[in-house]
mmCIF file of C-alpha atoms and ligand atoms in Angstrom:
data_model
loop_
_atom_site.group_PDB
_atom_site.id
_atom_site.type_symbol
_atom_site.label_atom_id
_atom_site.label_comp_id
_atom_site.label_asym_id
_atom_site.label_seq_id
_atom_site.Cartn_x
_atom_site.Cartn_y
_atom_site.Cartn_z
ATOM 1 C CA UNK A 244 117.715 152.373 67.418
ATOM 2 C CA UNK A 245 118.466 155.742 67.845
ATOM 3 C CA UNK A 246 122.368 155.872 69.641
ATOM 4 C CA UNK A 247 122.737 158.875 71.883
ATOM 5 C CA UNK A 248 126.301 159.575 73.291
ATOM 6 C CA UNK A 249 126.054 161.052 76.678
ATOM 7 C CA UNK A 250 129.033 162.200 79.113
ATOM 8 C CA UNK A 251 128.371 161.175 82.340
ATOM 9 C CA UNK A 252 130.642 163.469 85.601
ATOM 10 C CA UNK A 253 128.792 161.951 88.323
ATOM 11 C CA UNK A 254 131.196 164.060 90.394
ATOM 12 C CA UNK A 255 131.089 164.192 93.992
ATOM 13 C CA UNK A 256 129.711 163.936 97.560
ATOM 14 C CA UNK A 257 126.164 162.308 96.829
ATOM 15 C CA UNK A 258 126.841 162.527 92.960
ATOM 16 C CA UNK A 259 127.886 159.276 92.016
ATOM 17 C CA UNK A 260 125.382 157.422 94.324
ATOM 18 C CA UNK A 261 122.415 159.639 93.060
ATOM 19 C CA UNK A 262 123.923 159.492 88.793
ATOM 20 C CA UNK A 263 123.266 155.379 89.686
ATOM 21 C CA UNK A 264 120.131 155.781 89.806
ATOM 22 C CA UNK A 265 119.883 157.763 87.207
ATOM 23 C CA UNK A 266 121.374 155.526 85.097
ATOM 24 C CA UNK A 267 119.011 153.068 85.972
ATOM 25 C CA UNK A 268 116.535 154.827 85.483
ATOM 26 C CA UNK A 269 117.871 155.560 81.649
ATOM 27 C CA UNK A 270 118.604 151.953 81.649
ATOM 28 C CA UNK A 271 115.198 150.894 81.454
ATOM 29 C CA UNK A 272 113.748 153.147 79.237
ATOM 30 C CA UNK A 273 115.777 152.503 76.905
ATOM 31 C CA UNK A 274 114.321 149.521 74.958
ATOM 32 C CA UNK A 275 110.823 150.693 75.230
ATOM 33 C CA UNK A 276 111.072 153.378 73.606
ATOM 34 C CA UNK A 277 113.821 152.197 70.910
ATOM 35 C CA UNK A 278 116.655 154.342 72.498
ATOM 36 C CA UNK A 279 120.341 153.095 73.322
ATOM 37 C CA UNK A 280 122.590 154.899 75.836
ATOM 38 C CA UNK A 281 126.264 154.995 75.071
ATOM 39 C CA UNK A 282 127.506 156.033 78.675
ATOM 40 C CA UNK A 283 131.185 156.957 78.632
ATOM 41 C CA UNK A 284 131.436 157.819 82.491
ATOM 42 C CA UNK A 285 134.185 160.147 83.109
ATOM 43 C CA UNK A 286 135.694 162.113 86.805
ATOM 44 C CA UNK A 287 134.965 165.595 87.506
ATOM 45 C CA UNK A 288 135.483 167.681 90.593
ATOM 46 C CA UNK A 289 137.607 166.412 93.017
ATOM 47 C CA UNK A 290 137.149 163.030 91.936
ATOM 48 C CA UNK A 291 139.059 164.791 88.694
ATOM 49 C CA UNK A 292 141.447 165.916 90.913
ATOM 50 C CA UNK A 293 141.974 162.934 92.326
ATOM 51 C CA UNK A 294 142.000 160.965 89.194
ATOM 52 C CA UNK A 295 144.502 163.379 87.267
ATOM 53 C CA UNK A 296 145.323 166.477 88.820
ATOM 54 C CA UNK A 297 142.638 168.702 88.233
ATOM 55 C CA UNK A 298 138.983 169.291 88.209
ATOM 56 C CA UNK A 299 138.138 168.863 84.648
ATOM 57 C CA UNK A 300 140.818 166.653 83.436
ATOM 58 C CA UNK A 301 141.676 166.937 79.654
ATOM 59 C CA UNK A 302 140.093 163.165 78.893
ATOM 60 C CA UNK A 303 136.754 164.082 80.467
ATOM 61 C CA UNK A 304 135.942 167.642 78.600
ATOM 62 C CA UNK A 305 137.407 165.854 75.389
ATOM 63 C CA UNK A 306 134.528 163.242 76.502
ATOM 64 C CA UNK A 307 131.752 166.047 77.051
ATOM 65 C CA UNK A 308 132.666 167.473 73.518
ATOM 66 C CA UNK A 309 132.486 164.302 71.783
ATOM 67 C CA UNK A 310 129.272 163.771 73.435
ATOM 68 C CA UNK A 311 125.590 164.481 72.334
ATOM 69 C CA UNK A 312 124.853 165.117 76.185
ATOM 70 C CA UNK A 313 126.104 165.848 79.651
ATOM 71 C CA UNK A 314 124.530 164.284 82.178
ATOM 72 C CA UNK A 315 126.720 166.144 85.559
ATOM 73 C CA UNK A 316 125.926 165.277 89.436
ATOM 74 C CA UNK A 317 127.448 167.687 91.501
ATOM 75 C CA UNK A 318 130.784 169.303 92.546
ATOM 76 C CA UNK A 319 132.806 170.745 95.364
ATOM 77 C CA UNK A 320 133.550 169.574 98.682
ATOM 78 C CA UNK A 321 133.660 172.587 101.080
ATOM 79 C CA UNK A 322 135.717 171.639 103.481
ATOM 80 C CA UNK A 323 138.640 169.979 101.470
ATOM 81 C CA UNK A 324 141.489 171.565 100.873
ATOM 82 C CA UNK A 325 141.298 175.419 101.575
ATOM 83 C CA UNK A 326 144.503 175.798 100.205
ATOM 84 C CA UNK A 327 143.810 175.114 96.780
ATOM 85 C CA UNK A 328 142.982 178.184 95.276
ATOM 86 C CA UNK A 329 139.616 179.587 94.043
ATOM 87 C CA UNK A 330 140.211 179.386 90.240
ATOM 88 C CA UNK A 331 141.277 175.946 90.506
ATOM 89 C CA UNK A 332 138.535 174.839 92.653
ATOM 90 C CA UNK A 333 135.699 172.298 91.444
ATOM 91 C CA UNK A 334 132.993 174.680 91.436
ATOM 92 C CA UNK A 335 134.661 177.157 88.785
ATOM 93 C CA UNK A 336 137.212 175.194 87.261
ATOM 94 C CA UNK A 337 134.776 172.381 86.173
ATOM 95 C CA UNK A 338 131.190 173.207 86.511
ATOM 96 C CA UNK A 339 131.313 177.104 85.591
ATOM 97 C CA UNK A 340 134.087 176.985 83.332
ATOM 98 C CA UNK A 341 131.662 173.819 81.304
ATOM 99 C CA UNK A 342 128.607 176.678 81.258
ATOM 100 C CA UNK A 343 130.979 179.092 79.269
ATOM 101 C CA UNK A 344 132.873 176.491 76.998
ATOM 102 C CA UNK A 345 129.861 175.327 75.486
ATOM 103 C CA UNK A 346 128.072 178.279 76.056
ATOM 104 C CA UNK A 347 125.204 176.746 78.082
ATOM 105 C CA UNK A 348 123.086 180.425 78.295
ATOM 106 C CA UNK A 349 119.770 179.302 79.089
ATOM 107 C CA UNK A 350 119.166 177.398 82.477
ATOM 108 C CA UNK A 351 115.753 175.956 83.185
ATOM 109 C CA UNK A 352 114.474 174.703 86.106
ATOM 110 C CA UNK A 353 111.395 173.476 86.867
ATOM 111 C CA UNK A 354 110.013 173.618 90.594
ATOM 112 C CA UNK A 355 107.044 171.904 91.380
ATOM 113 C CA UNK A 356 104.571 170.423 94.198
ATOM 114 C CA UNK A 357 104.534 167.308 93.699
ATOM 115 C CA UNK A 358 100.179 165.528 94.818
ATOM 116 C CA UNK A 359 101.255 164.323 98.433
ATOM 117 C CA UNK A 360 104.075 166.158 99.055
ATOM 118 C CA UNK A 361 102.646 169.446 100.521
ATOM 119 C CA UNK A 362 103.762 168.431 103.844
ATOM 120 C CA UNK A 363 106.937 169.094 102.716
ATOM 121 C CA UNK A 364 106.459 172.858 101.463
ATOM 122 C CA UNK A 365 107.341 174.884 104.595
ATOM 123 C CA UNK A 366 104.418 177.354 103.635
ATOM 124 C CA UNK A 367 100.729 176.621 105.521
ATOM 125 C CA UNK A 368 98.403 175.094 102.965
ATOM 126 C CA UNK A 369 96.520 178.278 102.838
ATOM 127 C CA UNK A 370 99.242 180.340 101.143
ATOM 128 C CA UNK A 371 99.699 177.995 98.365
ATOM 129 C CA UNK A 372 96.036 176.313 97.655
ATOM 130 C CA UNK A 373 96.731 176.904 93.855
ATOM 131 C CA UNK A 374 99.771 174.436 93.840
ATOM 132 C CA UNK A 375 103.297 175.211 93.195
ATOM 133 C CA UNK A 376 104.438 174.901 89.712
ATOM 134 C CA UNK A 377 107.103 177.207 88.692
ATOM 135 C CA UNK A 378 109.610 177.199 85.347
ATOM 136 C CA UNK A 379 112.629 179.661 86.411
ATOM 137 C CA UNK A 380 114.468 180.480 83.697
ATOM 138 C CA UNK A 381 117.723 181.424 84.663
ATOM 139 C CA UNK A 382 120.662 183.357 82.253
ATOM 140 C CA UNK A 383 124.089 181.299 83.128
ATOM 141 C CA UNK A 384 126.750 182.640 80.772
ATOM 142 C CA UNK A 385 126.496 186.554 81.724
ATOM 143 C CA UNK A 386 125.272 188.610 84.638
ATOM 144 C CA UNK A 387 127.002 188.709 88.599
ATOM 145 C CA UNK A 388 129.414 185.612 87.632
ATOM 146 C CA UNK A 389 130.721 186.454 84.642
ATOM 147 C CA UNK A 390 131.899 189.916 84.382
ATOM 148 C CA UNK A 391 135.315 191.562 84.538
ATOM 149 C CA UNK A 392 136.651 192.301 86.431
ATOM 150 C CA UNK A 393 136.515 189.939 89.178
ATOM 151 C CA UNK A 394 139.225 190.128 91.027
ATOM 152 C CA UNK A 395 140.752 190.707 94.715
ATOM 153 C CA UNK A 396 143.664 193.095 95.394
ATOM 154 C CA UNK A 397 145.180 194.314 97.972
ATOM 155 C CA UNK A 398 144.831 199.037 98.686
ATOM 156 C CA UNK A 399 146.855 200.934 101.218
ATOM 157 C CA UNK A 400 145.490 203.515 103.561
ATOM 158 C CA UNK A 401 148.473 205.447 105.102
ATOM 159 C CA UNK A 402 147.884 208.242 108.565
ATOM 160 C CA UNK A 403 148.737 211.234 107.345
ATOM 161 C CA UNK A 404 151.443 210.906 110.259
ATOM 162 C CA UNK A 405 153.502 208.560 107.924
ATOM 163 C CA UNK A 406 154.623 205.211 107.676
ATOM 164 C CA UNK A 407 154.074 203.672 111.128
ATOM 165 C CA UNK A 408 149.740 204.023 110.062
ATOM 166 C CA UNK A 409 150.209 202.229 106.672
ATOM 167 C CA UNK A 410 147.079 200.012 106.927
ATOM 168 C CA UNK A 411 146.892 196.964 104.057
ATOM 169 C CA UNK A 412 143.005 196.017 103.117
ATOM 170 C CA UNK A 413 141.986 193.724 100.761
ATOM 171 C CA UNK A 414 139.219 194.868 98.195
ATOM 172 C CA UNK A 415 137.118 191.518 96.484
ATOM 173 C CA UNK A 416 135.514 193.370 92.712
ATOM 174 C CA UNK A 417 132.719 190.842 90.531
ATOM 175 C CA UNK A 418 131.419 193.575 88.133
ATOM 176 C CA UNK A 419 127.621 192.482 87.348
ATOM 177 C CA UNK A 420 127.667 192.971 82.980
ATOM 178 C CA UNK A 421 124.819 191.701 80.594
ATOM 179 C CA UNK A 422 124.590 192.809 77.113
ATOM 180 C CA UNK A 423 121.437 193.408 74.630
ATOM 181 C CA UNK A 424 121.863 189.929 73.249
ATOM 182 C CA UNK A 425 122.580 188.101 76.436
ATOM 183 C CA UNK A 426 119.364 189.408 77.740
ATOM 184 C CA UNK A 427 117.213 188.900 74.335
ATOM 185 C CA UNK A 428 118.468 185.441 73.758
ATOM 186 C CA UNK A 429 117.169 184.348 77.488
ATOM 187 C CA UNK A 430 114.454 186.101 76.645
ATOM 188 C CA UNK A 431 113.108 184.203 73.634
ATOM 189 C CA UNK A 432 113.513 180.760 76.011
ATOM 190 C CA UNK A 433 111.230 182.249 78.564
ATOM 191 C CA UNK A 434 108.527 183.295 76.448
ATOM 192 C CA UNK A 435 108.417 180.025 74.842
ATOM 193 C CA UNK A 436 108.747 178.597 77.457
ATOM 194 C CA UNK A 437 106.045 180.012 79.149
ATOM 195 C CA UNK A 438 103.918 179.238 75.830
ATOM 196 C CA UNK A 439 104.118 176.117 76.322
ATOM 197 C CA UNK A 440 102.868 176.110 80.488
ATOM 198 C CA UNK A 441 99.958 178.764 81.690
ATOM 199 C CA UNK A 442 101.648 181.730 79.627
ATOM 200 C CA UNK A 443 102.598 184.250 82.111
ATOM 201 C CA UNK A 444 106.216 185.465 82.245
ATOM 202 C CA UNK A 445 107.450 187.274 85.370
ATOM 203 C CA UNK A 446 110.583 188.714 84.650
ATOM 204 C CA UNK A 447 113.082 189.866 87.505
ATOM 205 C CA UNK A 448 115.180 192.489 87.782
ATOM 206 C CA UNK A 449 116.412 195.290 90.113
ATOM 207 C CA UNK A 450 116.084 198.676 87.767
ATOM 208 C CA UNK A 451 115.175 200.760 90.328
ATOM 209 C CA UNK A 452 119.056 200.580 91.444
ATOM 210 C CA UNK A 453 120.692 198.869 88.908
ATOM 211 C CA UNK A 454 121.681 199.583 84.818
ATOM 212 C CA UNK A 455 121.688 196.523 84.252
ATOM 213 C CA UNK A 456 118.027 196.371 85.663
ATOM 214 C CA UNK A 457 116.729 198.921 82.866
ATOM 215 C CA UNK A 458 118.439 197.102 80.306
ATOM 216 C CA UNK A 459 116.655 194.227 81.084
ATOM 217 C CA UNK A 460 113.465 195.430 81.459
ATOM 218 C CA UNK A 461 113.979 197.285 78.415
ATOM 219 C CA UNK A 462 114.700 194.195 76.464
ATOM 220 C CA UNK A 463 112.329 192.419 77.568
ATOM 221 C CA UNK A 464 109.543 194.455 76.971
ATOM 222 C CA UNK A 465 110.944 194.266 73.496
ATOM 223 C CA UNK A 466 110.935 190.803 72.829
ATOM 224 C CA UNK A 467 107.704 190.702 74.664
ATOM 225 C CA UNK A 468 105.840 192.304 71.816
ATOM 226 C CA UNK A 469 107.183 189.011 69.702
ATOM 227 C CA UNK A 470 104.825 186.879 72.184
ATOM 228 C CA UNK A 471 101.366 189.117 72.317
ATOM 229 C CA UNK A 472 99.738 185.873 73.812
ATOM 230 C CA UNK A 473 102.413 185.897 76.760
ATOM 231 C CA UNK A 474 101.252 187.909 79.606
ATOM 232 C CA UNK A 475 104.314 189.603 80.673
ATOM 233 C CA UNK A 476 105.057 191.748 84.221
ATOM 234 C CA UNK A 477 107.907 192.982 85.811
ATOM 235 C CA UNK A 478 109.048 192.252 89.903
ATOM 236 C CA UNK A 479 111.594 193.280 91.658
ATOM 237 C CA UNK A 480 114.283 190.521 92.238
ATOM 238 C CA UNK A 481 113.502 191.289 96.631
ATOM 239 C CA UNK A 482 109.782 191.757 95.988
ATOM 240 C CA UNK A 483 110.349 188.135 93.560
ATOM 241 C CA UNK A 484 112.071 186.731 97.013
ATOM 242 C CA UNK A 485 108.908 187.888 99.355
ATOM 243 C CA UNK A 486 106.168 186.799 96.623
ATOM 244 C CA UNK A 487 107.705 183.628 96.689
ATOM 245 C CA UNK A 488 106.895 183.049 100.763
ATOM 246 C CA UNK A 489 103.059 185.218 100.199
ATOM 247 C CA UNK A 490 101.900 183.674 97.229
ATOM 248 C CA UNK A 491 104.444 181.516 94.851
ATOM 249 C CA UNK A 492 101.083 179.969 93.379
ATOM 250 C CA UNK A 493 100.827 183.540 91.223
ATOM 251 C CA UNK A 494 104.214 182.231 89.090
ATOM 252 C CA UNK A 495 104.683 180.357 86.330
ATOM 253 C CA UNK A 496 107.966 181.669 84.579
ATOM 254 C CA UNK A 497 110.584 183.093 86.570
ATOM 255 C CA UNK A 498 113.109 184.806 83.909
ATOM 256 C CA UNK A 499 116.479 186.061 86.266
ATOM 257 C CA UNK A 500 119.771 187.170 85.446
ATOM 258 C CA UNK A 501 122.219 184.432 87.085
ATOM 259 C CA UNK A 502 122.664 185.592 90.102
ATOM 260 C CA UNK A 503 119.295 185.957 91.419
ATOM 261 C CA UNK A 504 118.520 183.102 89.394
ATOM 262 C CA UNK A 505 120.646 180.950 91.671
ATOM 263 C CA UNK A 506 119.032 182.374 94.717
ATOM 264 C CA UNK A 507 115.067 181.918 93.787
ATOM 265 C CA UNK A 508 115.539 178.801 92.467
ATOM 266 C CA UNK A 509 116.510 177.420 95.790
ATOM 267 C CA UNK A 510 114.767 179.639 97.011
ATOM 268 C CA UNK A 511 111.395 177.936 95.131
ATOM 269 C CA UNK A 512 112.922 174.600 95.720
ATOM 270 C CA UNK A 513 112.513 175.005 99.298
ATOM 271 C CA UNK A 514 108.579 175.435 98.428
ATOM 272 C CA UNK A 515 108.541 172.419 96.612
ATOM 273 C CA UNK A 516 109.628 169.831 99.197
ATOM 274 C CA UNK A 517 113.727 169.606 99.065
ATOM 275 C CA UNK A 518 116.180 170.715 96.602
ATOM 276 C CA UNK A 519 116.933 167.735 96.234
ATOM 277 C CA UNK A 520 113.659 167.683 93.825
ATOM 278 C CA UNK A 521 114.676 170.096 91.945
ATOM 279 C CA UNK A 522 116.652 169.177 88.386
ATOM 280 C CA UNK A 523 118.360 170.984 85.719
ATOM 281 C CA UNK A 524 118.482 172.173 82.094
ATOM 282 C CA UNK A 525 121.679 173.844 80.943
ATOM 283 C CA UNK A 526 121.403 174.453 77.666
ATOM 284 C CA UNK A 527 123.227 175.868 74.103
ATOM 285 C CA UNK A 528 121.607 176.480 70.713
ATOM 286 C CA UNK A 529 119.937 174.297 68.553
ATOM 287 C CA UNK A 530 123.202 172.768 66.328
ATOM 288 C CA UNK A 531 121.516 173.574 62.596
ATOM 289 C CA UNK A 532 123.529 170.411 61.323
ATOM 290 C CA UNK A 533 122.618 167.723 63.930
ATOM 291 C CA UNK A 534 118.916 169.599 65.498
ATOM 292 C CA UNK A 535 120.410 168.400 68.945
ATOM 293 C CA UNK A 536 120.599 171.027 71.435
ATOM 294 C CA UNK A 537 123.913 170.283 73.343
ATOM 295 C CA UNK A 538 122.987 170.523 76.950
ATOM 296 C CA UNK A 539 124.328 169.839 80.599
ATOM 297 C CA UNK A 540 121.659 168.023 82.773
ATOM 298 C CA UNK A 541 122.490 167.929 86.377
ATOM 299 C CA UNK A 542 120.370 168.170 90.609
ATOM 300 C CA UNK A 543 120.255 172.181 91.306
ATOM 301 C CA UNK A 544 121.602 171.108 95.145
ATOM 302 C CA UNK A 545 124.746 170.493 95.989
ATOM 303 C CA UNK A 546 126.894 167.480 96.717
ATOM 304 C CA UNK A 547 125.525 167.059 100.320
ATOM 305 C CA UNK A 548 128.626 165.825 101.759
ATOM 306 C CA UNK A 549 126.844 165.348 105.458
ATOM 307 C CA UNK A 550 124.875 162.819 104.024
ATOM 308 C CA UNK A 551 126.981 160.538 101.022
ATOM 309 C CA UNK A 552 127.770 157.331 100.737
ATOM 310 C CA UNK A 553 124.739 156.303 103.178
ATOM 311 C CA UNK A 554 122.335 155.867 100.448
ATOM 312 C CA UNK A 555 120.178 158.834 102.057
ATOM 313 C CA UNK A 556 120.640 161.150 99.091
ATOM 314 C CA UNK A 557 117.306 161.752 97.285
ATOM 315 C CA UNK A 558 117.564 160.645 93.512
ATOM 316 C CA UNK A 559 114.869 162.230 92.383
ATOM 317 C CA UNK A 560 116.568 165.304 90.763
ATOM 318 C CA UNK A 561 118.923 163.651 89.198
ATOM 319 C CA UNK A 562 116.284 161.563 87.259
ATOM 320 C CA UNK A 563 113.957 164.690 86.299
ATOM 321 C CA UNK A 564 117.360 165.704 84.724
ATOM 322 C CA UNK A 565 117.818 162.563 83.148
ATOM 323 C CA UNK A 566 114.496 163.054 81.532
ATOM 324 C CA UNK A 567 115.543 166.641 80.849
ATOM 325 C CA UNK A 568 118.071 165.611 78.834
ATOM 326 C CA UNK A 569 115.746 163.175 76.625
ATOM 327 C CA UNK A 570 112.994 166.264 76.226
ATOM 328 C CA UNK A 571 115.512 169.039 75.602
ATOM 329 C CA UNK A 572 118.707 167.834 73.455
ATOM 330 C CA UNK A 573 116.971 164.104 72.532
ATOM 331 C CA UNK A 574 113.296 165.663 71.709
ATOM 332 C CA UNK A 575 112.057 161.763 73.315
ATOM 333 C CA UNK A 576 109.235 163.742 74.431
ATOM 334 C CA UNK A 577 107.986 160.305 75.452
ATOM 335 C CA UNK A 578 110.502 158.981 77.388
ATOM 336 C CA UNK A 579 110.511 162.464 79.155
ATOM 337 C CA UNK A 580 107.099 161.945 79.919
ATOM 338 C CA UNK A 581 107.233 158.610 81.302
ATOM 339 C CA UNK A 582 110.006 158.676 84.232
ATOM 340 C CA UNK A 583 108.218 162.053 85.192
ATOM 341 C CA UNK A 584 105.110 159.541 85.480
ATOM 342 C CA UNK A 585 106.593 157.347 87.558
ATOM 343 C CA UNK A 586 108.093 159.507 89.574
ATOM 344 C CA UNK A 587 105.059 161.459 90.505
ATOM 345 C CA UNK A 588 103.128 157.388 90.771
ATOM 346 C CA UNK A 589 106.188 156.897 93.438
ATOM 347 C CA UNK A 590 105.432 159.972 95.318
ATOM 348 C CA UNK A 591 101.679 159.084 95.133
ATOM 349 C CA UNK A 592 102.106 155.518 96.540
ATOM 350 C CA UNK A 593 103.943 156.993 99.684
ATOM 351 C CA UNK A 594 107.582 156.436 99.392
ATOM 352 C CA UNK A 595 110.111 158.582 100.061
ATOM 353 C CA UNK A 596 113.704 159.472 100.881
ATOM 354 C CA UNK A 597 114.367 161.654 104.199
ATOM 355 C CA UNK A 598 114.022 165.030 103.047
ATOM 356 C CA UNK A 599 110.659 164.456 101.721
ATOM 357 C CA UNK A 600 109.179 162.383 104.670
ATOM 358 C CA UNK A 601 107.014 164.021 106.964
ATOM 359 C CA UNK A 602 107.137 162.093 110.739
ATOM 360 C CA UNK A 603 103.847 160.475 110.510
ATOM 361 C CA UNK A 604 105.629 158.355 107.266
ATOM 362 C CA UNK A 605 108.648 156.712 108.620
ATOM 363 C CA UNK A 606 107.261 153.273 107.419
ATOM 364 C CA UNK A 607 107.845 154.663 104.119
ATOM 365 C CA UNK A 608 110.703 155.636 104.156
ATOM 366 C CA UNK A 609 113.552 154.140 101.474
ATOM 367 C CA UNK A 610 116.606 154.754 100.551
ATOM 368 C CA UNK A 611 118.226 155.989 97.596
ATOM 369 C CA UNK A 612 118.674 152.552 95.503
ATOM 370 C CA UNK A 613 115.331 151.784 96.739
ATOM 371 C CA UNK A 614 113.877 155.418 95.365
ATOM 372 C CA UNK A 615 115.615 154.342 92.293
ATOM 373 C CA UNK A 616 113.906 150.894 92.200
ATOM 374 C CA UNK A 617 110.639 151.729 92.843
ATOM 375 C CA UNK A 618 111.273 154.274 89.684
ATOM 376 C CA UNK A 619 111.947 151.590 87.299
ATOM 377 C CA UNK A 620 109.047 149.645 88.637
ATOM 378 C CA UNK A 621 106.624 151.774 88.160
ATOM 379 C CA UNK A 622 107.911 152.506 84.788
ATOM 380 C CA UNK A 623 105.920 149.127 84.199
HETATM 381 C C1 IPM B 48 123.738 176.308 91.154
HETATM 382 C C2 IPM B 48 125.263 175.986 91.607
HETATM 383 C C3 IPM B 48 126.323 176.569 91.414
HETATM 384 C C4 IPM B 48 125.680 178.211 90.851
HETATM 385 C C5 IPM B 48 127.433 176.130 91.865
HETATM 386 C C6 IPM B 48 127.921 174.639 92.721
HETATM 387 C C7 IPM B 48 128.649 176.995 91.771
HETATM 388 O O1 IPM B 48 124.687 176.779 93.697
HETATM 389 O O2 IPM B 48 123.854 175.716 90.302
HETATM 390 O O3 IPM B 48 122.544 176.547 91.652
HETATM 391 O O4 IPM B 48 126.030 178.996 91.591
HETATM 392 O O5 IPM B 48 125.505 178.152 89.634
HETATM 393 MG MG1 MG B 49 122.399 177.319 93.626
#
């Protein structure tokens, strides 16, 4: 029996209810695949602030450090306590902190329009005739999110006449920094992913304007020489955003800087029907000692406070994130595939949470817990 220790950080908003379904599904695959999970549930986000005074309590970080992987829900409640300083708010103090702390530089977001969900894609069917199946590979610990300096400061404008015309403004600075090493390691992840798929990599940059983009393009081209079997193309980020609307079927792997990947993955997820369908894996390097690749697995959507606690949220992104954990951290490919097949089956059977239901499917509309139950039942 293989044992895996998982730190479970459900967080805020819909986090706890979708996490419940994720754990339900993981428990259901245990015996069939000879796996034993040890779940350590700890608070994060506003739940961490309520329980222990900070978004990432010490005990939570310790559990993450001792775990083989982190299963994450979602954090952040935009309306809550605007006086809390931005660096202590859950997004920065827990999620971004964890990504950086564990050097989880590679974010994989598989976007797929499932058979049966064509109605929930906002495009005309003629535009996605050959389907939507895209892997967004997003650099996660560099780029515009983490570059220094990053600050807000005052600056003063004094009129020529003297102090009466003295006005104070604010200036906010974020810096986009990326190094050869960072581009190389994410590019390898992108090419490896493409190799296991349709062997096409579209590298996204803004090389016509940004120094970052020029370096990105050079380094990706060089790394690409090691993958002659993968077709490489370069696309400007604005064009990529447009092409996703016009002809998403052309994309296989989209390789992106942190901020570009954040934006394009939401856009791509909308094409696949709903953010509630989009899982993600944030990975570090594989440990030479254990062979385990540590990772954080989370739905790419947010905490959706407007529907929290109402049994309305779609748990599929969380459940598929659990499948990615089995695949990438634990190398339990068969169990991962079983979960994905069960999700596909339930969708094919017509069961829908509100976000993916068409008007004619009202009768098949089910809640968060029922969706989890259906997926467990489909596991057989
Ligand atoms: C995501 C989210 C996060 C990000 C937020 C919650 C900080 O939008 O994972 O895409 O911007 O990375
Ligand atoms: Mg995002």
